[in-house]
Tab-separated table of C-alpha atoms and ligand atoms in Angstrom:
chain	number	residue	atom	x	y	z
A	25	UNK	CA	120.642	80.861	74.947
A	26	UNK	CA	117.925	81.820	72.478
A	27	UNK	CA	116.108	78.471	72.751
A	28	UNK	CA	112.894	78.415	74.728
A	29	UNK	CA	112.375	76.482	77.929
A	30	UNK	CA	109.446	74.873	79.709
A	31	UNK	CA	110.425	76.614	82.934
A	32	UNK	CA	112.873	79.300	84.020
A	33	UNK	CA	113.940	79.333	87.656
A	34	UNK	CA	115.199	82.680	88.920
A	35	UNK	CA	117.972	81.823	91.364
A	36	UNK	CA	120.426	78.955	91.756
A	37	UNK	CA	120.588	78.708	95.539
A	38	UNK	CA	119.872	75.404	97.245
A	39	UNK	CA	116.107	75.652	96.668
A	40	UNK	CA	116.297	77.022	93.133
A	41	UNK	CA	118.720	74.247	92.151
A	42	UNK	CA	116.447	71.609	93.744
A	43	UNK	CA	113.425	72.879	91.792
A	44	UNK	CA	115.420	72.803	88.533
A	45	UNK	CA	116.492	69.241	89.342
A	46	UNK	CA	112.973	67.979	90.044
A	47	UNK	CA	111.329	69.670	87.051
A	48	UNK	CA	114.063	68.256	84.803
A	49	UNK	CA	113.531	64.781	86.223
A	50	UNK	CA	109.890	65.173	85.192
A	51	UNK	CA	111.014	65.765	81.615
A	52	UNK	CA	110.782	69.562	81.522
A	53	UNK	CA	113.434	71.694	79.831
A	54	UNK	CA	114.600	74.030	82.607
A	55	UNK	CA	116.970	76.946	82.977
A	56	UNK	CA	118.209	78.320	86.308
A	57	UNK	CA	119.393	81.931	85.904
A	58	UNK	CA	121.534	83.535	88.608
A	59	UNK	CA	123.236	86.923	88.681
A	60	UNK	CA	126.123	85.484	90.716
A	61	UNK	CA	129.004	83.481	89.218
A	62	UNK	CA	128.069	80.016	90.560
A	63	UNK	CA	125.279	78.094	92.256
A	64	UNK	CA	124.875	78.480	96.016
A	65	UNK	CA	126.758	81.816	96.027
A	66	UNK	CA	123.859	83.849	97.461
A	67	UNK	CA	122.421	83.541	100.947
A	68	UNK	CA	122.800	79.743	100.750
A	69	UNK	CA	126.590	80.125	100.887
A	70	UNK	CA	126.437	81.543	104.427
A	71	UNK	CA	123.693	79.243	105.664
A	72	UNK	CA	124.418	77.546	108.976
A	73	UNK	CA	122.842	74.558	107.190
A	74	UNK	CA	121.440	73.042	110.365
A	75	UNK	CA	119.209	70.025	109.854
A	76	UNK	CA	116.533	69.716	112.573
A	77	UNK	CA	113.060	68.252	112.840
A	78	UNK	CA	111.206	70.490	115.327
A	79	UNK	CA	108.962	73.274	113.989
A	80	UNK	CA	105.862	74.964	115.386
A	81	UNK	CA	103.488	73.445	112.808
A	82	UNK	CA	102.748	69.807	112.050
A	83	UNK	CA	103.495	70.268	108.343
A	84	UNK	CA	106.725	72.092	109.205
A	85	UNK	CA	107.908	69.111	111.297
A	86	UNK	CA	106.786	66.602	108.662
A	87	UNK	CA	108.582	68.428	105.869
A	88	UNK	CA	111.796	68.712	107.891
A	89	UNK	CA	111.759	65.024	108.831
A	90	UNK	CA	111.200	64.034	105.207
A	91	UNK	CA	114.103	66.338	104.303
A	92	UNK	CA	116.386	64.631	106.819
A	93	UNK	CA	116.260	61.411	104.773
A	94	UNK	CA	117.508	63.117	101.611
A	95	UNK	CA	120.535	64.447	103.490
A	96	UNK	CA	121.065	61.046	105.082
A	97	UNK	CA	121.008	59.375	101.650
A	98	UNK	CA	122.543	62.249	99.700
A	99	UNK	CA	124.284	60.069	97.082
A	100	UNK	CA	121.000	58.339	96.239
A	101	UNK	CA	119.077	61.635	96.073
A	102	UNK	CA	121.615	62.982	93.589
A	103	UNK	CA	122.164	59.721	91.780
A	104	UNK	CA	125.811	60.742	92.128
A	105	UNK	CA	128.638	58.854	90.515
A	106	UNK	CA	131.582	57.319	92.352
A	107	UNK	CA	134.358	59.822	92.940
A	108	UNK	CA	132.091	62.890	93.005
A	109	UNK	CA	132.911	65.200	95.931
A	110	UNK	CA	129.763	65.513	98.005
A	111	UNK	CA	128.792	67.733	100.934
A	112	UNK	CA	128.981	65.876	104.240
A	113	UNK	CA	126.082	65.508	106.664
A	114	UNK	CA	127.376	65.546	110.256
A	115	UNK	CA	124.629	63.730	112.094
A	116	UNK	CA	125.370	65.055	115.570
A	117	UNK	CA	121.749	65.424	116.678
A	118	UNK	CA	120.290	68.622	118.155
A	119	UNK	CA	119.989	69.547	121.809
A	120	UNK	CA	117.289	72.117	122.557
A	121	UNK	CA	117.173	73.652	126.025
A	122	UNK	CA	113.839	73.484	127.826
A	123	UNK	CA	113.085	77.058	128.829
A	124	UNK	CA	110.137	79.144	129.936
A	125	UNK	CA	110.236	80.829	126.551
A	126	UNK	CA	109.708	77.624	124.572
A	127	UNK	CA	107.491	76.009	127.198
A	128	UNK	CA	109.730	72.939	127.236
A	129	UNK	CA	108.850	72.465	123.515
A	130	UNK	CA	105.447	71.039	124.472
A	131	UNK	CA	103.770	72.134	121.232
A	132	UNK	CA	106.565	70.867	118.986
A	133	UNK	CA	106.781	67.501	120.776
A	134	UNK	CA	103.052	66.904	120.238
A	135	UNK	CA	103.697	67.200	116.481
A	136	UNK	CA	106.688	64.879	116.716
A	137	UNK	CA	104.612	62.309	118.619
A	138	UNK	CA	101.913	62.480	115.957
A	139	UNK	CA	104.508	61.856	113.241
A	140	UNK	CA	106.556	59.222	115.115
A	141	UNK	CA	109.755	61.308	115.096
A	142	UNK	CA	112.199	60.177	117.815
A	143	UNK	CA	113.539	62.376	120.636
A	144	UNK	CA	114.877	61.988	124.201
A	145	UNK	CA	114.356	64.014	127.362
A	146	UNK	CA	117.645	64.983	129.032
A	147	UNK	CA	117.887	66.242	132.611
A	148	UNK	CA	120.312	69.030	133.502
A	149	UNK	CA	122.507	66.223	134.938
A	150	UNK	CA	122.498	64.487	131.531
A	151	UNK	CA	123.617	67.733	129.866
A	152	UNK	CA	126.471	68.282	132.319
A	153	UNK	CA	127.592	64.671	132.079
A	154	UNK	CA	128.057	65.073	128.319
A	155	UNK	CA	129.211	68.706	128.284
A	156	UNK	CA	131.027	69.449	131.537
A	157	UNK	CA	131.940	72.974	130.334
A	158	UNK	CA	128.295	74.109	130.490
A	159	UNK	CA	126.854	76.564	133.039
A	160	UNK	CA	123.081	76.095	133.186
A	161	UNK	CA	122.242	79.316	135.043
A	162	UNK	CA	119.240	81.120	133.627
A	163	UNK	CA	119.851	84.648	132.249
A	164	UNK	CA	116.619	85.182	130.299
A	165	UNK	CA	115.360	87.452	128.898
A	166	UNK	CA	118.310	88.111	126.595
A	167	UNK	CA	119.799	91.608	126.905
A	168	UNK	CA	122.135	93.885	125.000
A	169	UNK	CA	125.684	94.263	126.310
A	170	UNK	CA	125.014	97.867	127.327
A	171	UNK	CA	122.270	96.713	129.696
A	172	UNK	CA	123.651	96.888	133.267
A	173	UNK	CA	121.842	93.615	133.991
A	174	UNK	CA	123.615	91.722	131.203
A	175	UNK	CA	125.153	88.563	132.683
A	176	UNK	CA	123.143	88.792	135.903
A	177	UNK	CA	121.358	85.520	136.732
A	178	UNK	CA	117.598	85.923	136.678
A	179	UNK	CA	116.745	82.963	138.886
A	180	UNK	CA	116.864	79.219	138.534
A	181	UNK	CA	118.570	76.962	136.045
A	182	UNK	CA	117.815	75.386	132.673
A	183	UNK	CA	115.490	72.506	133.514
A	184	UNK	CA	116.960	70.106	130.959
A	185	UNK	CA	116.831	69.616	127.220
A	186	UNK	CA	115.208	67.654	124.457
A	187	UNK	CA	117.672	65.770	122.277
A	188	UNK	CA	116.724	65.006	118.679
A	189	UNK	CA	119.005	62.297	117.254
A	190	UNK	CA	117.823	62.787	113.637
A	191	UNK	CA	119.625	66.003	112.860
A	192	UNK	CA	122.949	67.777	112.562
A	193	UNK	CA	124.436	70.053	109.956
A	194	UNK	CA	125.874	70.188	106.441
A	195	UNK	CA	129.511	71.161	106.392
A	196	UNK	CA	129.447	73.062	103.109
A	197	UNK	CA	126.084	74.455	101.924
A	198	UNK	CA	127.541	75.788	98.698
A	199	UNK	CA	129.014	72.424	97.764
A	200	UNK	CA	125.626	70.836	98.524
A	201	UNK	CA	124.037	73.258	96.036
A	202	UNK	CA	126.652	72.497	93.412
A	203	UNK	CA	125.973	68.785	93.973
A	204	UNK	CA	122.310	69.429	93.086
A	205	UNK	CA	123.293	71.565	90.090
A	206	UNK	CA	125.412	68.716	88.703
A	207	UNK	CA	122.620	66.214	89.380
A	208	UNK	CA	120.204	68.510	87.528
A	209	UNK	CA	122.605	68.918	84.593
A	210	UNK	CA	122.898	65.134	84.355
A	211	UNK	CA	119.157	64.998	83.677
A	212	UNK	CA	119.273	67.817	81.142
A	213	UNK	CA	118.894	71.076	83.143
A	214	UNK	CA	120.688	74.234	82.005
A	215	UNK	CA	122.240	76.867	84.291
A	216	UNK	CA	123.183	80.422	83.329
A	217	UNK	CA	125.334	82.563	85.648
A	218	UNK	CA	126.346	86.229	85.817
A	219	UNK	CA	123.018	87.289	84.341
A	220	UNK	CA	120.429	89.326	86.207
A	221	UNK	CA	116.723	89.092	85.438
A	222	UNK	CA	115.570	92.688	84.877
A	223	UNK	CA	112.128	92.201	83.344
A	224	UNK	CA	109.431	89.525	83.341
A	225	UNK	CA	107.220	90.050	80.290
A	226	UNK	CA	103.576	88.955	80.370
A	227	UNK	CA	100.834	88.634	77.779
A	228	UNK	CA	97.293	88.748	79.069
A	229	UNK	CA	97.528	87.131	82.485
A	230	UNK	CA	100.408	84.805	81.606
A	231	UNK	CA	104.134	85.111	82.063
A	232	UNK	CA	106.218	84.870	78.862
A	233	UNK	CA	109.757	84.338	80.137
A	234	UNK	CA	112.483	86.705	81.318
A	235	UNK	CA	114.622	89.556	80.009
A	236	UNK	CA	118.218	89.651	81.226
A	237	UNK	CA	120.577	92.531	81.930
A	238	UNK	CA	122.392	91.983	78.598
A	239	UNK	CA	119.107	92.641	76.790
A	240	UNK	CA	118.483	89.003	75.831
A	241	UNK	CA	115.005	87.554	76.185
A	242	UNK	CA	114.353	83.902	77.036
A	243	UNK	CA	110.885	82.472	76.481
A	244	UNK	CA	109.105	80.123	78.882
A	245	UNK	CA	105.484	79.604	79.952
A	246	UNK	CA	106.601	79.034	83.553
A	247	UNK	CA	108.874	81.203	85.708
A	248	UNK	CA	109.656	80.409	89.357
A	249	UNK	CA	110.793	83.091	91.804
A	250	UNK	CA	113.500	81.529	94.008
A	251	UNK	CA	115.490	84.741	94.352
A	252	UNK	CA	116.013	84.517	98.128
A	253	UNK	CA	116.329	87.960	99.771
A	254	UNK	CA	115.651	89.556	96.365
A	255	UNK	CA	112.292	87.775	96.054
A	256	UNK	CA	110.213	90.882	96.751
A	257	UNK	CA	111.972	92.755	93.943
A	258	UNK	CA	111.237	89.932	91.507
A	259	UNK	CA	107.572	89.812	92.580
A	260	UNK	CA	107.307	93.559	92.004
A	261	UNK	CA	108.778	93.178	88.469
A	262	UNK	CA	105.783	91.091	87.386
A	263	UNK	CA	103.089	92.477	89.692
A	264	UNK	CA	102.820	89.185	91.573
A	265	UNK	CA	102.659	91.097	94.870
A	266	UNK	CA	99.188	92.423	93.963
A	267	UNK	CA	97.244	89.827	95.965
A	268	UNK	CA	99.867	88.537	98.424
A	269	UNK	CA	98.613	88.485	102.034
A	270	UNK	CA	102.082	87.377	103.091
A	271	UNK	CA	105.026	89.451	101.936
A	272	UNK	CA	108.795	88.981	101.999
A	273	UNK	CA	111.661	91.277	102.965
A	274	UNK	CA	115.383	91.017	103.564
A	275	UNK	CA	116.655	90.792	107.143
A	276	UNK	CA	120.340	91.268	107.937
A	277	UNK	CA	121.942	88.606	110.147
A	278	UNK	CA	125.362	88.138	111.718
A	279	UNK	CA	126.885	84.768	112.519
A	280	UNK	CA	129.921	84.586	114.831
A	281	UNK	CA	132.672	81.962	114.799
A	282	UNK	CA	134.704	81.696	118.030
A	283	UNK	CA	137.316	79.119	119.092
A	284	UNK	CA	136.028	76.323	121.351
A	285	UNK	CA	137.001	76.561	125.040
A	286	UNK	CA	140.570	75.349	125.603
A	287	UNK	CA	140.873	71.580	125.797
A	288	UNK	CA	137.451	70.962	124.243
A	289	UNK	CA	137.354	69.092	120.928
A	290	UNK	CA	134.044	70.667	119.940
A	291	UNK	CA	133.568	68.890	116.604
A	292	UNK	CA	133.720	65.412	118.089
A	293	UNK	CA	132.029	66.213	121.408
A	294	UNK	CA	129.273	68.683	120.759
A	295	UNK	CA	126.074	68.684	118.776
A	296	UNK	CA	123.864	71.395	117.317
A	297	UNK	CA	122.264	73.401	120.139
A	298	UNK	CA	119.353	75.796	120.480
A	299	UNK	CA	119.124	77.824	123.670
A	300	UNK	CA	116.261	80.323	123.889
A	301	UNK	CA	117.362	81.339	127.400
A	302	UNK	CA	120.645	82.712	125.993
A	303	UNK	CA	118.964	83.457	122.604
A	304	UNK	CA	121.660	81.692	120.563
A	305	UNK	CA	121.974	78.547	118.498
A	306	UNK	CA	125.298	76.858	117.815
A	307	UNK	CA	127.009	74.144	115.865
A	308	UNK	CA	130.595	73.014	115.438
A	309	UNK	CA	132.479	74.965	112.760
A	310	UNK	CA	135.715	74.052	110.975
A	311	UNK	CA	138.980	74.557	112.866
A	312	UNK	CA	137.529	73.649	116.284
A	313	UNK	CA	135.395	76.760	116.236
A	314	UNK	CA	131.836	77.235	117.445
A	315	UNK	CA	129.349	78.886	115.102
A	316	UNK	CA	126.914	81.166	116.965
A	317	UNK	CA	123.651	82.336	115.405
A	318	UNK	CA	120.983	84.511	116.956
A	319	UNK	CA	117.476	83.430	117.947
A	320	UNK	CA	116.324	87.030	117.475
A	321	UNK	CA	115.197	87.988	120.997
A	322	UNK	CA	112.952	91.071	121.424
A	323	UNK	CA	115.937	93.100	122.753
A	324	UNK	CA	117.571	92.991	119.293
A	325	UNK	CA	116.158	95.371	116.733
A	326	UNK	CA	115.450	93.848	113.332
A	327	UNK	CA	117.606	95.275	110.583
A	328	UNK	CA	115.479	95.234	107.388
A	329	UNK	CA	117.645	96.139	104.408
A	330	UNK	CA	117.845	96.560	100.657
A	331	UNK	CA	119.549	93.320	99.490
A	332	UNK	CA	121.520	95.326	96.906
A	333	UNK	CA	122.847	97.800	99.457
A	334	UNK	CA	123.592	96.723	103.014
A	335	UNK	CA	126.515	96.708	105.429
A	336	UNK	CA	128.501	93.473	105.263
A	337	UNK	CA	130.746	94.409	108.192
A	338	UNK	CA	130.286	93.006	111.679
A	339	UNK	CA	128.660	95.255	114.268
A	340	UNK	CA	128.169	94.944	118.029
A	341	UNK	CA	125.647	92.200	117.180
A	342	UNK	CA	128.616	89.843	116.661
A	343	UNK	CA	129.932	90.682	120.119
A	344	UNK	CA	126.593	90.328	121.884
A	345	UNK	CA	126.007	86.875	120.357
A	346	UNK	CA	129.475	85.731	121.469
A	347	UNK	CA	128.906	87.055	125.007
A	348	UNK	CA	125.509	85.387	125.196
A	349	UNK	CA	127.177	82.052	124.500
A	350	UNK	CA	129.892	82.871	127.048
A	351	UNK	CA	127.147	82.933	129.690
A	352	UNK	CA	126.634	79.255	128.918
A	353	UNK	CA	130.347	78.423	128.394
A	354	UNK	CA	132.189	80.535	131.025
A	355	UNK	CA	135.586	79.294	129.733
A	356	UNK	CA	134.863	80.598	126.194
A	357	UNK	CA	137.529	83.022	124.955
A	358	UNK	CA	136.253	85.861	122.782
A	359	UNK	CA	138.914	86.897	120.247
A	360	UNK	CA	139.524	90.463	119.059
A	361	UNK	CA	139.662	89.293	115.455
A	362	UNK	CA	136.047	88.752	114.408
A	363	UNK	CA	135.244	85.757	112.213
A	364	UNK	CA	131.928	84.572	110.801
A	365	UNK	CA	129.616	86.052	108.211
A	366	UNK	CA	126.967	88.679	107.518
A	367	UNK	CA	124.102	87.695	105.217
A	368	UNK	CA	120.344	87.968	104.700
A	369	UNK	CA	117.227	86.007	105.504
A	370	UNK	CA	114.170	86.412	103.260
A	371	UNK	CA	111.490	86.778	105.929
A	372	UNK	CA	107.672	86.579	105.893
A	373	UNK	CA	105.318	87.963	108.551
A	374	UNK	CA	105.074	84.562	110.279
A	375	UNK	CA	108.550	83.241	109.434
A	376	UNK	CA	106.966	80.406	107.411
A	377	UNK	CA	107.898	80.181	103.703
A	378	UNK	CA	105.723	80.698	100.645
A	379	UNK	CA	105.528	77.693	98.285
A	380	UNK	CA	102.725	78.673	95.939
A	381	UNK	CA	101.555	79.883	92.552
A	382	UNK	CA	100.947	83.623	92.126
A	383	UNK	CA	98.146	85.739	90.673
A	384	UNK	CA	100.084	85.801	87.355
A	385	UNK	CA	99.516	82.565	85.437
A	386	UNK	CA	102.720	80.568	85.087
A	387	UNK	CA	104.551	82.590	87.750
A	388	UNK	CA	105.366	80.600	90.918
A	389	UNK	CA	106.771	81.474	94.332
A	390	UNK	CA	109.341	79.593	96.422
A	391	UNK	CA	110.472	82.362	98.708
A	392	UNK	CA	110.194	83.863	102.197
A	393	UNK	CA	112.313	81.025	103.545
A	394	UNK	CA	112.880	83.001	106.769
A	395	UNK	CA	116.281	81.592	107.681
A	396	UNK	CA	114.985	78.055	108.123
A	397	UNK	CA	114.526	76.250	104.802
A	398	UNK	CA	117.980	75.022	103.742
A	399	UNK	CA	117.164	71.644	105.263
A	400	UNK	CA	113.903	71.458	103.319
A	401	UNK	CA	115.362	72.177	99.871
A	402	UNK	CA	115.017	68.614	98.506
A	403	UNK	CA	111.374	68.434	99.677
A	404	UNK	CA	110.608	71.967	98.462
A	405	UNK	CA	112.065	71.030	95.050
A	406	UNK	CA	109.753	68.041	94.769
A	407	UNK	CA	106.664	69.845	96.112
A	408	UNK	CA	107.189	72.835	93.804
A	409	UNK	CA	107.677	70.609	90.736
A	410	UNK	CA	104.439	68.799	91.613
A	411	UNK	CA	102.672	72.133	92.165
A	412	UNK	CA	103.773	73.491	88.775
A	413	UNK	CA	102.416	70.388	87.040
A	414	UNK	CA	99.215	70.542	89.101
A	415	UNK	CA	98.500	74.166	88.200
A	416	UNK	CA	99.629	73.910	84.573
A	417	UNK	CA	97.180	71.012	84.180
A	418	UNK	CA	94.417	73.523	84.948
A	419	UNK	CA	93.768	72.791	88.624
A	420	UNK	CA	92.677	75.709	90.804
A	421	UNK	CA	95.235	75.583	93.616
A	422	UNK	CA	93.890	78.735	95.279
A	423	UNK	CA	90.412	77.235	95.632
A	424	UNK	CA	91.456	73.615	96.272
A	425	UNK	CA	95.096	73.594	97.409
A	426	UNK	CA	97.247	70.695	96.291
A	427	UNK	CA	98.345	68.159	98.865
A	428	UNK	CA	101.877	66.783	98.585
A	429	UNK	CA	102.576	63.233	99.771
A	430	UNK	CA	105.963	62.991	101.487
A	431	UNK	CA	108.267	60.175	100.393
A	432	UNK	CA	109.643	59.004	103.739
A	433	UNK	CA	106.677	59.204	106.090
A	434	UNK	CA	102.993	58.532	105.821
A	435	UNK	CA	101.892	62.144	105.676
A	436	UNK	CA	100.443	64.575	103.148
A	437	UNK	CA	101.355	68.241	103.395
A	438	UNK	CA	98.521	70.659	102.814
A	439	UNK	CA	100.246	73.284	100.665
A	440	UNK	CA	97.705	75.848	101.943
A	441	UNK	CA	100.097	76.051	104.950
A	442	UNK	CA	102.563	77.800	102.623
A	443	UNK	CA	100.067	79.872	100.626
A	444	UNK	CA	100.655	83.533	99.770
A	445	UNK	CA	96.979	84.053	100.639
A	446	UNK	CA	97.097	82.568	104.163
A	447	UNK	CA	96.396	84.421	107.371
A	448	UNK	CA	99.509	85.040	109.483
A	449	UNK	CA	100.048	81.710	111.291
A	450	UNK	CA	99.726	82.521	114.998
A	451	UNK	CA	101.264	79.146	115.940
A	452	UNK	CA	104.638	80.314	114.654
A	453	UNK	CA	107.511	81.178	116.994
A	454	UNK	CA	107.845	84.358	114.865
A	455	UNK	CA	111.572	83.683	114.777
A	456	UNK	CA	114.132	81.783	112.731
A	457	UNK	CA	112.831	78.614	114.420
A	458	UNK	CA	109.752	78.873	112.191
B	27	FAD	C1	123.017	83.340	108.031
B	27	FAD	C2	122.018	82.304	107.618
B	27	FAD	C3	121.891	81.142	108.352
B	27	FAD	C4	120.957	80.167	107.988
B	27	FAD	N1	120.904	79.000	108.679
B	27	FAD	C5	120.040	78.015	108.294
B	27	FAD	C6	120.046	76.763	108.957
B	27	FAD	O1	120.839	76.532	109.867
B	27	FAD	N2	119.166	75.817	108.547
B	27	FAD	C7	118.268	76.036	107.537
B	27	FAD	O2	117.479	75.139	107.225
B	27	FAD	N3	118.253	77.227	106.883
B	27	FAD	C8	119.131	78.204	107.224
B	27	FAD	N4	119.159	79.395	106.566
B	27	FAD	C9	118.186	79.627	105.486
B	27	FAD	C10	118.614	78.961	104.197
B	27	FAD	O3	119.978	79.132	103.985
B	27	FAD	C11	117.784	79.553	103.067
B	27	FAD	O4	116.411	79.298	103.348
B	27	FAD	C12	118.143	78.932	101.727
B	27	FAD	O5	119.539	78.932	101.525
B	27	FAD	C13	117.455	79.708	100.630
B	27	FAD	O6	117.848	79.180	99.391
B	27	FAD	P1	117.294	79.839	98.079
B	27	FAD	O7	117.753	78.983	96.941
B	27	FAD	O8	115.841	80.062	98.210
B	27	FAD	O9	117.921	81.312	98.047
B	27	FAD	P2	119.379	81.940	97.846
B	27	FAD	O10	120.467	81.025	98.236
B	27	FAD	O11	119.344	83.272	98.478
B	27	FAD	O12	119.463	82.084	96.275
B	27	FAD	C14	118.768	83.086	95.578
B	27	FAD	C15	119.564	83.357	94.329
B	27	FAD	O13	118.802	84.225	93.514
B	27	FAD	C16	119.706	85.042	92.802
B	27	FAD	N5	119.000	86.227	92.309
B	27	FAD	C17	118.332	87.170	93.041
B	27	FAD	N6	117.816	88.115	92.228
B	27	FAD	C18	118.138	87.758	90.977
B	27	FAD	C19	117.907	88.336	89.692
B	27	FAD	N7	117.208	89.471	89.529
B	27	FAD	N8	118.409	87.700	88.602
B	27	FAD	C20	119.125	86.559	88.719
B	27	FAD	N9	119.392	85.979	89.925
B	27	FAD	C21	118.910	86.572	91.011
B	27	FAD	C22	120.774	85.380	93.832
B	27	FAD	O14	121.983	85.732	93.216
B	27	FAD	C23	120.871	84.092	94.630
B	27	FAD	O15	121.955	83.274	94.240
B	27	FAD	C24	120.099	80.387	106.881
B	27	FAD	C25	120.224	81.558	106.126
B	27	FAD	C26	121.182	82.508	106.477
B	27	FAD	C27	121.331	83.738	105.650
């Protein structure tokens, strides 16, 4: 591993692997370094891997819709050979409840209209016709279990939903990452596992490569921080946090898996759901289970942690998420044996990622993915590869931000949306919904 590279990517999660793939396709010699034993072993491995097209910003929606097409045509994206085991895209669509909290998704739908992204309005009758096990009583705002008002109706019913047919989920996010790793290796990329980056040497204002925990030094004029929840530690190593207006930190999350109500074949019947009245999102999970994630309501305290030292056991957060879904599915059984996962988001102030250069020449940022960028990994890979070339060619991205033309829709993303120097975006939901 003494040879030099054109670019070193710190991290081999879904986004790190995608950046390695795209830079390699452009003829660069790349190395992804990860301290874990395989690609997609970090926070990507526990991603709910939901693919959806609605975000609070126009560029967010555009990027997600462009991303949808890579998942839809996964074999083509990877240029995968026959017989290769690939992650499956379950295109179930997404049903999002219209609530007071999300204002019936008015803002998001305006973006979708502008971009020509399809959706349908469903009445509460349409919901019940498809999912007879639903109770549409309103319980908002979400409460903790200890609250004596937990489970008490607060007036009225869910008014209906918006259904987005172009969406669903990836069954195995780690396999998807390994698919990209193999695609990248086919075009010449290298991957190094079980090695931690401990130092990022610089000379003048420019990055020189990385030093690993075994003392070895690998040279490269470009280093990309795709370290997920560890991103802030990597930025601190090289002083890249000096001018960042937007920072990143690690937020602990619990995801619950509970068996579907008796007699319900959830995988074939249900779709991905988002319900801000109950403050949970769901998707089918293997074994006729339902995966339940949290939409982070104000009643739940944020648990900011050190990514190298946090509690991986379930807490009462698991139980509250399960009970919140039980408000919607009264026949849901909640088992005593807790299943699911505990992992970390890498969160920015406005829950919108950073895809940018840094104040250190040659050091780039693809971080702060805020629990909502798995779906965008193929697009992020392409945009970051283009950004690296743009900046390395001498363009001043901070003064005149690069625009990235999406491949599947007639839209250019203004990368200033994802700048480290941006003001906090007040249009955000300030939640995992981005
Ligand atoms: C519970 C959960 C649910 C989610 N659900 C969704 C969803 O439904 N839809 C969606 O779009 N997104 C979702 N996300 C977000 C999505 O999974 C992430 O945005 C995405 O996986 C981030 O990928 P990454 O490659 O940037 O980071 P990671 O997968 O975190 O990879 C970073 C890698 O960097 C490595 N690393 C860190 N420090 C060092 C170092 N010093 N040296 C070497 N290696 C290092 C780590 O080992 C790790 O493998 C979810 C995330 C979580 C945690």
